[in-house]
Amino acid sequence: MDNDNFVTNILILGKTGAGKSTLVNYLYGREIAVARAGRPVTEKGLHRHEPFAYNGMDIVIWDSWGLEPDKAREWWESLKEELARQSGQPHIRDWIHTVIYCYDAKKSRLDSYESEHILKPLIDMGYRVIFALTKWGLCSDAEKEAAMRVLDESYPGFSAIPVESVSQKLRGGRTTAPEGREDIFRGICLNLRKSLMYHLRCRARDEMQEAVSRAERAALAYYDKHTGYIFTVYGEDLMNEIQKIARESYENNIREVYDRLRNNITLIDSMCVAVIRGYTGIDVSEKLKGLHVIMSSIKDTRIAAWTGDWGEYFGDTLATIFTAGIRFFTRKSSYREDLENKLGEVSEKLTQDLRSFADTLDKEDIEVNEGIEEKLNAASIRN
């Protein structure tokens, strides 16, 4: 992937007055948020700003109208619609890659509607949020400690980065100094792959479940189309064809999900390598090998298992419905109910297998992210 053409998308959210606009300006290095540059995406003002370059990387920042308690539901519905549109894009580079939530550290608390109407839904959708503790330079030591404690207790494992976006002269003669910009970009480096992989795994689980359900519906649709209205003549040819169509439907739908998952992981890793190299100059590509070994073995192991042991299980399960080699009349409804139940057993077995594979990816991905973080930390210490 060519770094000159790579764009990473960052969404900045937060309550009205939490410091979103000043953070946008700080990250850009100039005043841009006030002008509302970029095309309004929704009526309520989710805005896409023009890309800016940072260490050879193009960054696009999106920001939204501020959240207020009396408009929380309207705000969330507007945001959810846009996030669904973007996450549904076929290419991962068009997704929102990083979500930064502006948390006013001076207040040292999160309102319940922030937690319920923004953060919980975002996390449930697979986004790993970076918290920008804004107005940090204005806080007392006690306020800083309280703000950190709130995030540690409420969102353990999520990044929390102190940020002061502007220089201000305070009473008593003290002047605040901008801080946090480099830490934000570093947080994006560390968080990018975690966020995208977590989002992808949540999406893949849904796609896996839908693939199994789609295959089940296709098998039943074939049965309905090729059997009589009330009574049906059953025989070996019909039974074999029903099993063949059902088996192919399951295999094709599941193979499609796995192929898409494998391709998306490859894209995420390419993006991750490009972003980290662009931000830091560090190459972490060798840290991604373990996951690719697992993904490259899918066609040789998982798919083969479905056409081997699983295929035998599938055939045995469906064969219990019919009496092979014997032609007989019977009511369509009674055998359809049996077929539906047996397909349900097959679907459940496959769903368990798919979940097991997703869990394997989760464990392997933890090791990958730890390896990336260790390399970045080691480079930081040397520098």
Tab-separated table of C-alpha atoms in Angstrom:
chain	number	residue	atom	x	y	z
A	1	MET	CA	0.000	0.000	0.000
A	2	ASP	CA	1.413	3.373	-1.037
A	3	ASN	CA	1.816	5.638	1.996
A	4	ASP	CA	1.242	8.718	-0.183
A	5	ASN	CA	-2.271	7.512	-0.944
A	6	PHE	CA	-3.168	6.100	2.462
A	7	VAL	CA	-5.762	7.935	4.541
A	8	THR	CA	-6.683	7.190	8.156
A	9	ASN	CA	-10.100	8.407	9.350
A	10	ILE	CA	-10.508	9.805	12.861
A	11	LEU	CA	-13.859	10.663	14.448
A	12	ILE	CA	-13.872	13.165	17.330
A	13	LEU	CA	-16.897	13.169	19.628
A	14	GLY	CA	-17.924	14.721	22.912
A	15	LYS	CA	-20.329	16.931	24.795
A	16	THR	CA	-20.917	20.545	23.885
A	17	GLY	CA	-18.048	22.547	25.378
A	18	ALA	CA	-15.777	19.543	25.897
A	19	GLY	CA	-13.087	20.939	23.609
A	20	LYS	CA	-13.723	19.162	20.290
A	21	SER	CA	-13.111	22.173	18.044
A	22	THR	CA	-9.943	23.239	19.809
A	23	LEU	CA	-8.647	19.653	19.637
A	24	VAL	CA	-9.348	19.540	15.889
A	25	ASN	CA	-7.446	22.809	15.421
A	26	TYR	CA	-4.590	21.546	17.587
A	27	LEU	CA	-4.232	18.329	15.614
A	28	TYR	CA	-4.322	20.223	12.311
A	29	GLY	CA	-1.886	22.834	13.587
A	30	ARG	CA	-4.166	25.668	12.459
A	31	GLU	CA	-7.710	26.922	12.948
A	32	ILE	CA	-10.025	24.828	10.839
A	33	ALA	CA	-12.941	23.659	13.002
A	34	VAL	CA	-14.575	27.090	13.332
A	35	ALA	CA	-14.838	27.400	9.548
A	36	ARG	CA	-16.498	23.987	9.387
A	37	ALA	CA	-14.434	23.021	6.371
A	38	GLY	CA	-15.655	19.991	4.531
A	39	ARG	CA	-19.022	18.634	3.431
A	40	PRO	CA	-21.760	18.328	6.073
A	41	VAL	CA	-22.657	14.657	6.037
A	42	THR	CA	-25.842	14.829	8.068
A	43	GLU	CA	-28.332	17.583	8.689
A	44	LYS	CA	-27.170	17.857	12.274
A	45	GLY	CA	-23.585	18.429	11.298
A	46	LEU	CA	-21.252	15.468	11.215
A	47	HIS	CA	-18.415	17.087	9.278
A	48	ARG	CA	-15.545	15.689	7.253
A	49	HIS	CA	-12.550	18.003	7.232
A	50	GLU	CA	-10.018	18.065	4.462
A	51	PRO	CA	-7.058	15.667	4.861
A	52	PHE	CA	-3.827	16.932	6.339
A	53	ALA	CA	-0.411	15.331	6.180
A	54	TYR	CA	1.498	14.110	9.206
A	55	ASN	CA	4.796	12.277	8.771
A	56	GLY	CA	3.892	11.220	5.249
A	57	MET	CA	0.396	10.085	6.220
A	58	ASP	CA	-2.903	11.709	5.189
A	59	ILE	CA	-5.313	12.122	8.100
A	60	VAL	CA	-9.005	12.934	7.802
A	61	ILE	CA	-10.819	14.180	10.886
A	62	TRP	CA	-14.564	13.974	11.288
A	63	ASP	CA	-16.332	15.828	14.088
A	64	SER	CA	-19.947	16.134	15.154
A	65	TRP	CA	-22.304	18.598	16.679
A	66	GLY	CA	-21.982	18.573	20.466
A	67	LEU	CA	-24.039	16.178	22.503
A	68	GLU	CA	-26.587	17.689	24.887
A	69	PRO	CA	-28.781	15.785	27.375
A	70	ASP	CA	-32.122	16.772	25.811
A	71	LYS	CA	-30.957	15.722	22.329
A	72	ALA	CA	-29.040	12.578	23.216
A	73	ARG	CA	-31.323	10.163	21.351
A	74	GLU	CA	-31.515	12.346	18.247
A	75	TRP	CA	-27.728	12.828	18.329
A	76	TRP	CA	-27.067	9.111	18.615
A	77	GLU	CA	-29.502	8.108	15.856
A	78	SER	CA	-27.865	10.599	13.509
A	79	LEU	CA	-24.381	9.343	14.360
A	80	LYS	CA	-25.368	5.668	14.223
A	81	GLU	CA	-26.792	6.094	10.730
A	82	GLU	CA	-23.551	7.625	9.477
A	83	LEU	CA	-21.350	5.031	11.199
A	84	ALA	CA	-23.445	2.228	9.713
A	85	ARG	CA	-23.067	3.772	6.272
A	86	GLN	CA	-19.302	4.025	6.579
A	87	SER	CA	-18.680	0.665	8.245
A	88	GLY	CA	-20.760	-0.902	5.488
A	89	GLN	CA	-18.314	0.334	2.851
A	90	PRO	CA	-16.621	-2.564	1.027
A	91	HIS	CA	-13.103	-1.290	1.668
A	92	ILE	CA	-11.789	-0.947	5.215
A	93	ARG	CA	-9.862	2.212	4.344
A	94	ASP	CA	-13.260	3.971	4.105
A	95	TRP	CA	-14.283	2.993	7.656
A	96	ILE	CA	-13.828	5.176	10.725
A	97	HIS	CA	-10.503	3.872	12.012
A	98	THR	CA	-10.200	5.682	15.325
A	99	VAL	CA	-12.764	7.269	17.665
A	100	ILE	CA	-11.487	9.970	20.023
A	101	TYR	CA	-13.841	11.026	22.779
A	102	CYS	CA	-13.251	14.433	24.386
A	103	TYR	CA	-13.615	14.129	28.137
A	104	ASP	CA	-13.515	17.398	30.051
A	105	ALA	CA	-10.948	16.534	32.728
A	106	LYS	CA	-11.813	19.667	34.658
A	107	LYS	CA	-15.194	18.142	35.539
A	108	SER	CA	-13.628	14.820	36.591
A	109	ARG	CA	-16.756	12.841	35.735
A	110	LEU	CA	-18.801	11.388	32.902
A	111	ASP	CA	-22.520	12.111	32.806
A	112	SER	CA	-24.767	9.063	32.656
A	113	TYR	CA	-26.119	9.988	29.238
A	114	GLU	CA	-22.537	10.152	27.895
A	115	SER	CA	-21.915	6.632	29.080
A	116	GLU	CA	-25.293	5.266	28.017
A	117	HIS	CA	-25.924	7.126	24.761
A	118	ILE	CA	-22.407	7.437	23.327
A	119	LEU	CA	-19.749	5.246	24.822
A	120	LYS	CA	-21.649	2.035	25.498
A	121	PRO	CA	-23.236	1.907	22.017
A	122	LEU	CA	-19.911	2.718	20.349
A	123	ILE	CA	-18.092	0.000	22.244
A	124	ASP	CA	-20.913	-2.468	21.535
A	125	MET	CA	-20.444	-1.670	17.826
A	126	GLY	CA	-16.791	-2.656	18.064
A	127	TYR	CA	-15.069	0.715	18.419
A	128	ARG	CA	-12.191	1.014	20.865
A	129	VAL	CA	-12.325	4.609	22.053
A	130	ILE	CA	-9.319	6.827	22.798
A	131	PHE	CA	-10.174	9.289	25.562
A	132	ALA	CA	-8.690	12.773	25.149
A	133	LEU	CA	-8.649	14.376	28.600
A	134	THR	CA	-9.166	17.951	27.454
A	135	LYS	CA	-8.438	21.166	29.372
A	136	TRP	CA	-5.673	19.289	31.188
A	137	GLY	CA	-3.593	22.432	31.736
A	138	LEU	CA	-6.457	24.015	33.659
A	139	CYS	CA	-6.808	21.122	36.118
A	140	SER	CA	-5.467	20.879	39.632
A	141	ASP	CA	-3.566	17.765	40.642
A	142	ALA	CA	-6.664	16.504	42.478
A	143	GLU	CA	-8.838	17.004	39.376
A	144	LYS	CA	-6.310	15.193	37.188
A	145	GLU	CA	-6.193	12.263	39.574
A	146	ALA	CA	-9.995	12.110	39.766
A	147	ALA	CA	-10.383	12.236	35.962
A	148	MET	CA	-7.935	9.384	35.478
A	149	ARG	CA	-9.610	7.343	38.196
A	150	VAL	CA	-13.029	7.694	36.530
A	151	LEU	CA	-11.706	6.327	33.240
A	152	ASP	CA	-9.653	3.568	34.857
A	153	GLU	CA	-12.699	2.334	36.755
A	154	SER	CA	-15.269	2.768	33.982
A	155	TYR	CA	-13.204	1.820	30.894
A	156	PRO	CA	-10.192	-0.243	31.930
A	157	GLY	CA	-7.848	-1.032	29.053
A	158	PHE	CA	-8.875	1.972	26.969
A	159	SER	CA	-6.339	4.708	26.154
A	160	ALA	CA	-6.575	7.943	28.154
A	161	ILE	CA	-4.372	10.817	26.927
A	162	PRO	CA	-4.057	14.192	28.692
A	163	VAL	CA	-4.478	17.040	26.194
A	164	GLU	CA	-4.127	20.799	26.393
A	165	SER	CA	-5.006	22.180	22.980
A	166	VAL	CA	-4.252	25.895	23.478
A	167	SER	CA	-1.876	28.093	25.371
A	168	GLN	CA	-3.651	30.274	27.924
A	169	LYS	CA	-2.517	32.743	30.539
A	170	LEU	CA	-4.250	32.014	33.833
A	171	ARG	CA	-4.806	34.034	36.974
A	172	GLY	CA	-1.656	34.171	39.014
A	173	GLY	CA	0.505	34.520	35.909
A	174	ARG	CA	0.775	30.827	34.986
A	175	THR	CA	0.563	30.007	31.276
A	176	THR	CA	-0.601	26.647	30.001
A	177	ALA	CA	1.422	24.955	27.293
A	178	PRO	CA	-0.119	22.808	24.540
A	179	GLU	CA	0.504	19.107	25.090
A	180	GLY	CA	-0.765	15.744	23.944
A	181	ARG	CA	-0.601	16.058	20.142
A	182	GLU	CA	2.217	13.558	19.692
A	183	ASP	CA	0.670	11.272	22.304
A	184	ILE	CA	-2.646	11.348	20.399
A	185	PHE	CA	-0.903	10.280	17.200
A	186	ARG	CA	0.992	7.584	19.065
A	187	GLY	CA	-2.292	6.437	20.601
A	188	ILE	CA	-3.732	6.165	17.098
A	189	CYS	CA	-0.779	3.955	16.137
A	190	LEU	CA	-1.299	1.642	19.099
A	191	ASN	CA	-5.082	1.698	18.917
A	192	LEU	CA	-5.649	1.439	15.166
A	193	ARG	CA	-5.237	-2.300	14.788
A	194	LYS	CA	-6.976	-3.088	18.076
A	195	SER	CA	-9.964	-0.981	17.056
A	196	LEU	CA	-10.278	-2.298	13.515
A	197	MET	CA	-9.708	-5.945	14.463
A	198	TYR	CA	-12.205	-5.745	17.321
A	199	HIS	CA	-14.730	-4.108	14.999
A	200	LEU	CA	-14.023	-6.697	12.304
A	201	ARG	CA	-14.432	-9.634	14.689
A	202	CYS	CA	-17.777	-8.293	15.947
A	203	ARG	CA	-18.899	-7.838	12.366
A	204	ALA	CA	-17.559	-11.257	11.330
A	205	ARG	CA	-19.489	-13.000	14.111
A	206	ASP	CA	-22.699	-11.402	12.839
A	207	GLU	CA	-21.818	-12.338	9.257
A	208	MET	CA	-21.068	-15.914	10.302
A	209	GLN	CA	-24.427	-16.254	12.003
A	210	GLU	CA	-26.197	-14.734	9.019
A	211	ALA	CA	-24.329	-17.044	6.608
A	212	VAL	CA	-25.516	-20.110	8.511
A	213	SER	CA	-29.082	-18.783	8.617
A	214	ARG	CA	-28.956	-17.912	4.917
A	215	ALA	CA	-27.789	-21.419	4.048
A	216	GLU	CA	-30.567	-22.931	6.143
A	217	ARG	CA	-33.183	-20.771	4.419
A	218	ALA	CA	-31.811	-21.707	0.988
A	219	ALA	CA	-32.054	-25.438	1.764
A	220	LEU	CA	-35.640	-25.094	2.959
A	221	ALA	CA	-36.526	-22.958	-0.070
A	222	TYR	CA	-35.239	-25.704	-2.367
A	223	TYR	CA	-37.279	-28.277	-0.472
A	224	ASP	CA	-40.422	-26.161	-0.786
A	225	LYS	CA	-39.892	-25.595	-4.501
A	226	HIS	CA	-39.282	-29.227	-5.437
A	227	THR	CA	-41.900	-30.952	-3.323
A	228	GLY	CA	-45.626	-31.119	-3.787
A	229	TYR	CA	-48.216	-28.781	-2.347
A	230	ILE	CA	-49.591	-31.277	0.198
A	231	PHE	CA	-48.345	-34.768	-0.694
A	232	THR	CA	-44.927	-35.594	-2.120
A	233	VAL	CA	-43.364	-38.640	-3.745
A	234	TYR	CA	-40.086	-39.235	-1.925
A	235	GLY	CA	-37.261	-41.234	-3.415
A	236	GLU	CA	-33.500	-41.560	-3.416
A	237	ASP	CA	-32.956	-38.998	-6.192
A	238	LEU	CA	-34.961	-36.310	-4.428
A	239	MET	CA	-33.350	-37.017	-1.071
A	240	ASN	CA	-29.825	-36.953	-2.538
A	241	GLU	CA	-30.524	-33.701	-4.351
A	242	ILE	CA	-31.886	-32.037	-1.213
A	243	GLN	CA	-28.759	-33.084	0.706
A	244	LYS	CA	-26.494	-31.902	-2.131
A	245	ILE	CA	-28.136	-28.476	-2.406
A	246	ALA	CA	-28.177	-28.002	1.360
A	247	ARG	CA	-24.509	-29.011	1.711
A	248	GLU	CA	-23.408	-26.685	-1.111
A	249	SER	CA	-25.417	-23.842	0.348
A	250	TYR	CA	-23.727	-24.161	3.735
A	251	GLU	CA	-20.234	-24.588	2.297
A	252	ASN	CA	-20.501	-21.687	-0.150
A	253	ASN	CA	-21.959	-19.245	2.359
A	254	ILE	CA	-19.421	-20.055	5.051
A	255	ARG	CA	-16.470	-20.058	2.637
A	256	GLU	CA	-17.522	-16.575	1.505
A	257	VAL	CA	-17.445	-15.286	5.098
A	258	TYR	CA	-14.031	-16.795	5.787
A	259	ASP	CA	-12.576	-15.473	2.530
A	260	ARG	CA	-13.849	-11.988	3.308
A	261	LEU	CA	-12.516	-12.206	6.867
A	262	ARG	CA	-9.089	-13.295	5.662
A	263	ASN	CA	-8.949	-10.527	3.040
A	264	ASN	CA	-10.026	-7.883	5.557
A	265	ILE	CA	-7.393	-8.963	8.075
A	266	THR	CA	-4.773	-8.641	5.339
A	267	LEU	CA	-6.042	-5.131	4.576
A	268	ILE	CA	-6.033	-4.146	8.256
A	269	ASP	CA	-2.487	-5.364	8.674
A	270	SER	CA	-1.374	-3.460	5.578
A	271	MET	CA	-3.014	-0.325	6.948
A	272	CYS	CA	-1.500	-0.877	10.389
A	273	VAL	CA	2.010	-1.275	8.976
A	274	ALA	CA	1.547	1.823	6.790
A	275	VAL	CA	0.215	3.980	9.633
A	276	ILE	CA	2.918	3.020	12.135
A	277	ARG	CA	5.661	3.393	9.539
A	278	GLY	CA	4.236	6.768	8.526
A	279	TYR	CA	3.915	8.055	12.102
A	280	THR	CA	7.066	6.566	13.605
A	281	GLY	CA	9.269	5.159	10.852
A	282	ILE	CA	9.118	1.741	12.552
A	283	ASP	CA	8.339	-1.436	10.584
A	284	VAL	CA	6.154	-3.881	12.549
A	285	SER	CA	5.266	-6.207	9.670
A	286	GLU	CA	7.110	-9.194	11.174
A	287	LYS	CA	4.852	-8.999	14.250
A	288	LEU	CA	1.839	-9.940	12.105
A	289	LYS	CA	3.059	-13.320	10.864
A	290	GLY	CA	1.319	-15.479	13.489
A	291	LEU	CA	-2.168	-14.367	12.578
A	292	HIS	CA	-1.534	-14.840	8.871
A	293	VAL	CA	-0.429	-18.412	9.453
A	294	ILE	CA	-3.808	-19.107	11.028
A	295	MET	CA	-5.697	-17.310	8.266
A	296	SER	CA	-3.770	-18.965	5.421
A	297	SER	CA	-4.621	-22.404	6.800
A	298	ILE	CA	-8.373	-21.873	6.582
A	299	LYS	CA	-8.908	-23.355	3.131
A	300	ASP	CA	-6.668	-26.322	3.871
A	301	THR	CA	-8.128	-27.183	7.268
A	302	ARG	CA	-11.486	-25.634	8.092
A	303	ILE	CA	-13.059	-25.916	4.657
A	304	ALA	CA	-11.635	-29.420	4.258
A	305	ALA	CA	-13.125	-30.389	7.598
A	306	TRP	CA	-16.532	-29.174	6.466
A	307	THR	CA	-16.356	-31.302	3.326
A	308	GLY	CA	-14.936	-34.269	5.276
A	309	ASP	CA	-15.964	-34.978	8.854
A	310	TRP	CA	-18.541	-32.220	8.878
A	311	GLY	CA	-19.907	-33.388	5.525
A	312	GLU	CA	-20.339	-36.877	6.937
A	313	TYR	CA	-22.115	-35.461	9.967
A	314	PHE	CA	-24.292	-33.370	7.665
A	315	GLY	CA	-25.240	-36.358	5.529
A	316	ASP	CA	-25.931	-38.596	8.522
A	317	THR	CA	-28.058	-35.920	10.137
A	318	LEU	CA	-30.247	-35.355	7.096
A	319	ALA	CA	-30.394	-39.049	6.225
A	320	THR	CA	-32.293	-39.714	9.437
A	321	ILE	CA	-35.245	-37.861	7.906
A	322	PHE	CA	-35.602	-40.028	4.850
A	323	THR	CA	-35.709	-43.724	3.933
A	324	ALA	CA	-33.219	-43.987	1.051
A	325	GLY	CA	-34.127	-46.092	-1.987
A	326	ILE	CA	-37.832	-46.323	-1.165
A	327	ARG	CA	-40.433	-44.336	-3.046
A	328	PHE	CA	-43.446	-43.379	-0.978
A	329	PHE	CA	-46.184	-40.772	-0.593
A	330	THR	CA	-46.313	-38.667	2.531
A	331	ARG	CA	-47.416	-35.286	3.760
A	332	LYS	CA	-44.967	-32.528	2.863
A	333	SER	CA	-45.458	-30.662	6.146
A	334	SER	CA	-44.295	-33.465	8.417
A	335	TYR	CA	-41.000	-33.990	6.582
A	336	ARG	CA	-40.410	-30.270	6.230
A	337	GLU	CA	-40.613	-29.917	10.000
A	338	ASP	CA	-38.103	-32.754	10.431
A	339	LEU	CA	-35.801	-31.194	7.834
A	340	GLU	CA	-36.007	-27.802	9.517
A	341	ASN	CA	-35.096	-29.336	12.888
A	342	LYS	CA	-32.140	-31.248	11.461
A	343	LEU	CA	-30.865	-28.213	9.599
A	344	GLY	CA	-31.104	-26.390	12.901
A	345	GLU	CA	-28.781	-28.992	14.453
A	346	VAL	CA	-26.292	-28.537	11.617
A	347	SER	CA	-26.482	-24.739	11.943
A	348	GLU	CA	-25.840	-24.915	15.679
A	349	LYS	CA	-22.816	-27.156	15.213
A	350	LEU	CA	-21.357	-24.852	12.569
A	351	THR	CA	-22.079	-21.749	14.647
A	352	GLN	CA	-20.196	-23.256	17.593
A	353	ASP	CA	-17.261	-24.033	15.316
A	354	LEU	CA	-17.245	-20.513	13.906
A	355	ARG	CA	-17.326	-19.004	17.390
A	356	SER	CA	-14.447	-21.228	18.414
A	357	PHE	CA	-12.436	-19.962	15.469
A	358	ALA	CA	-13.259	-16.334	16.357
A	359	ASP	CA	-12.036	-16.994	19.909
A	360	THR	CA	-8.779	-18.352	18.472
A	361	LEU	CA	-8.361	-15.132	16.505
A	362	ASP	CA	-9.014	-13.107	19.665
A	363	LYS	CA	-6.232	-14.883	21.555
A	364	GLU	CA	-3.766	-14.650	18.683
A	365	ASP	CA	-4.582	-10.990	18.119
A	366	ILE	CA	-3.756	-10.148	21.737
A	367	GLU	CA	-0.251	-11.525	21.188
A	368	VAL	CA	0.098	-9.586	17.926
A	369	ASN	CA	-0.868	-6.294	19.570
A	370	GLU	CA	1.446	-6.927	22.505
A	371	GLY	CA	4.303	-7.555	20.082
A	372	ILE	CA	3.612	-4.309	18.221
A	373	GLU	CA	3.427	-2.335	21.442
A	374	GLU	CA	6.655	-3.854	22.747
A	375	LYS	CA	8.505	-2.901	19.563
A	376	LEU	CA	7.190	0.663	19.647
A	377	ASN	CA	8.035	1.031	23.336
A	378	ALA	CA	11.524	-0.337	22.793
A	379	ALA	CA	12.116	2.131	19.965
A	380	SER	CA	10.801	4.965	22.128
A	381	ILE	CA	13.213	4.079	24.943
A	382	ARG	CA	16.182	3.964	22.541
A	383	ASN	CA	15.260	7.367	21.157
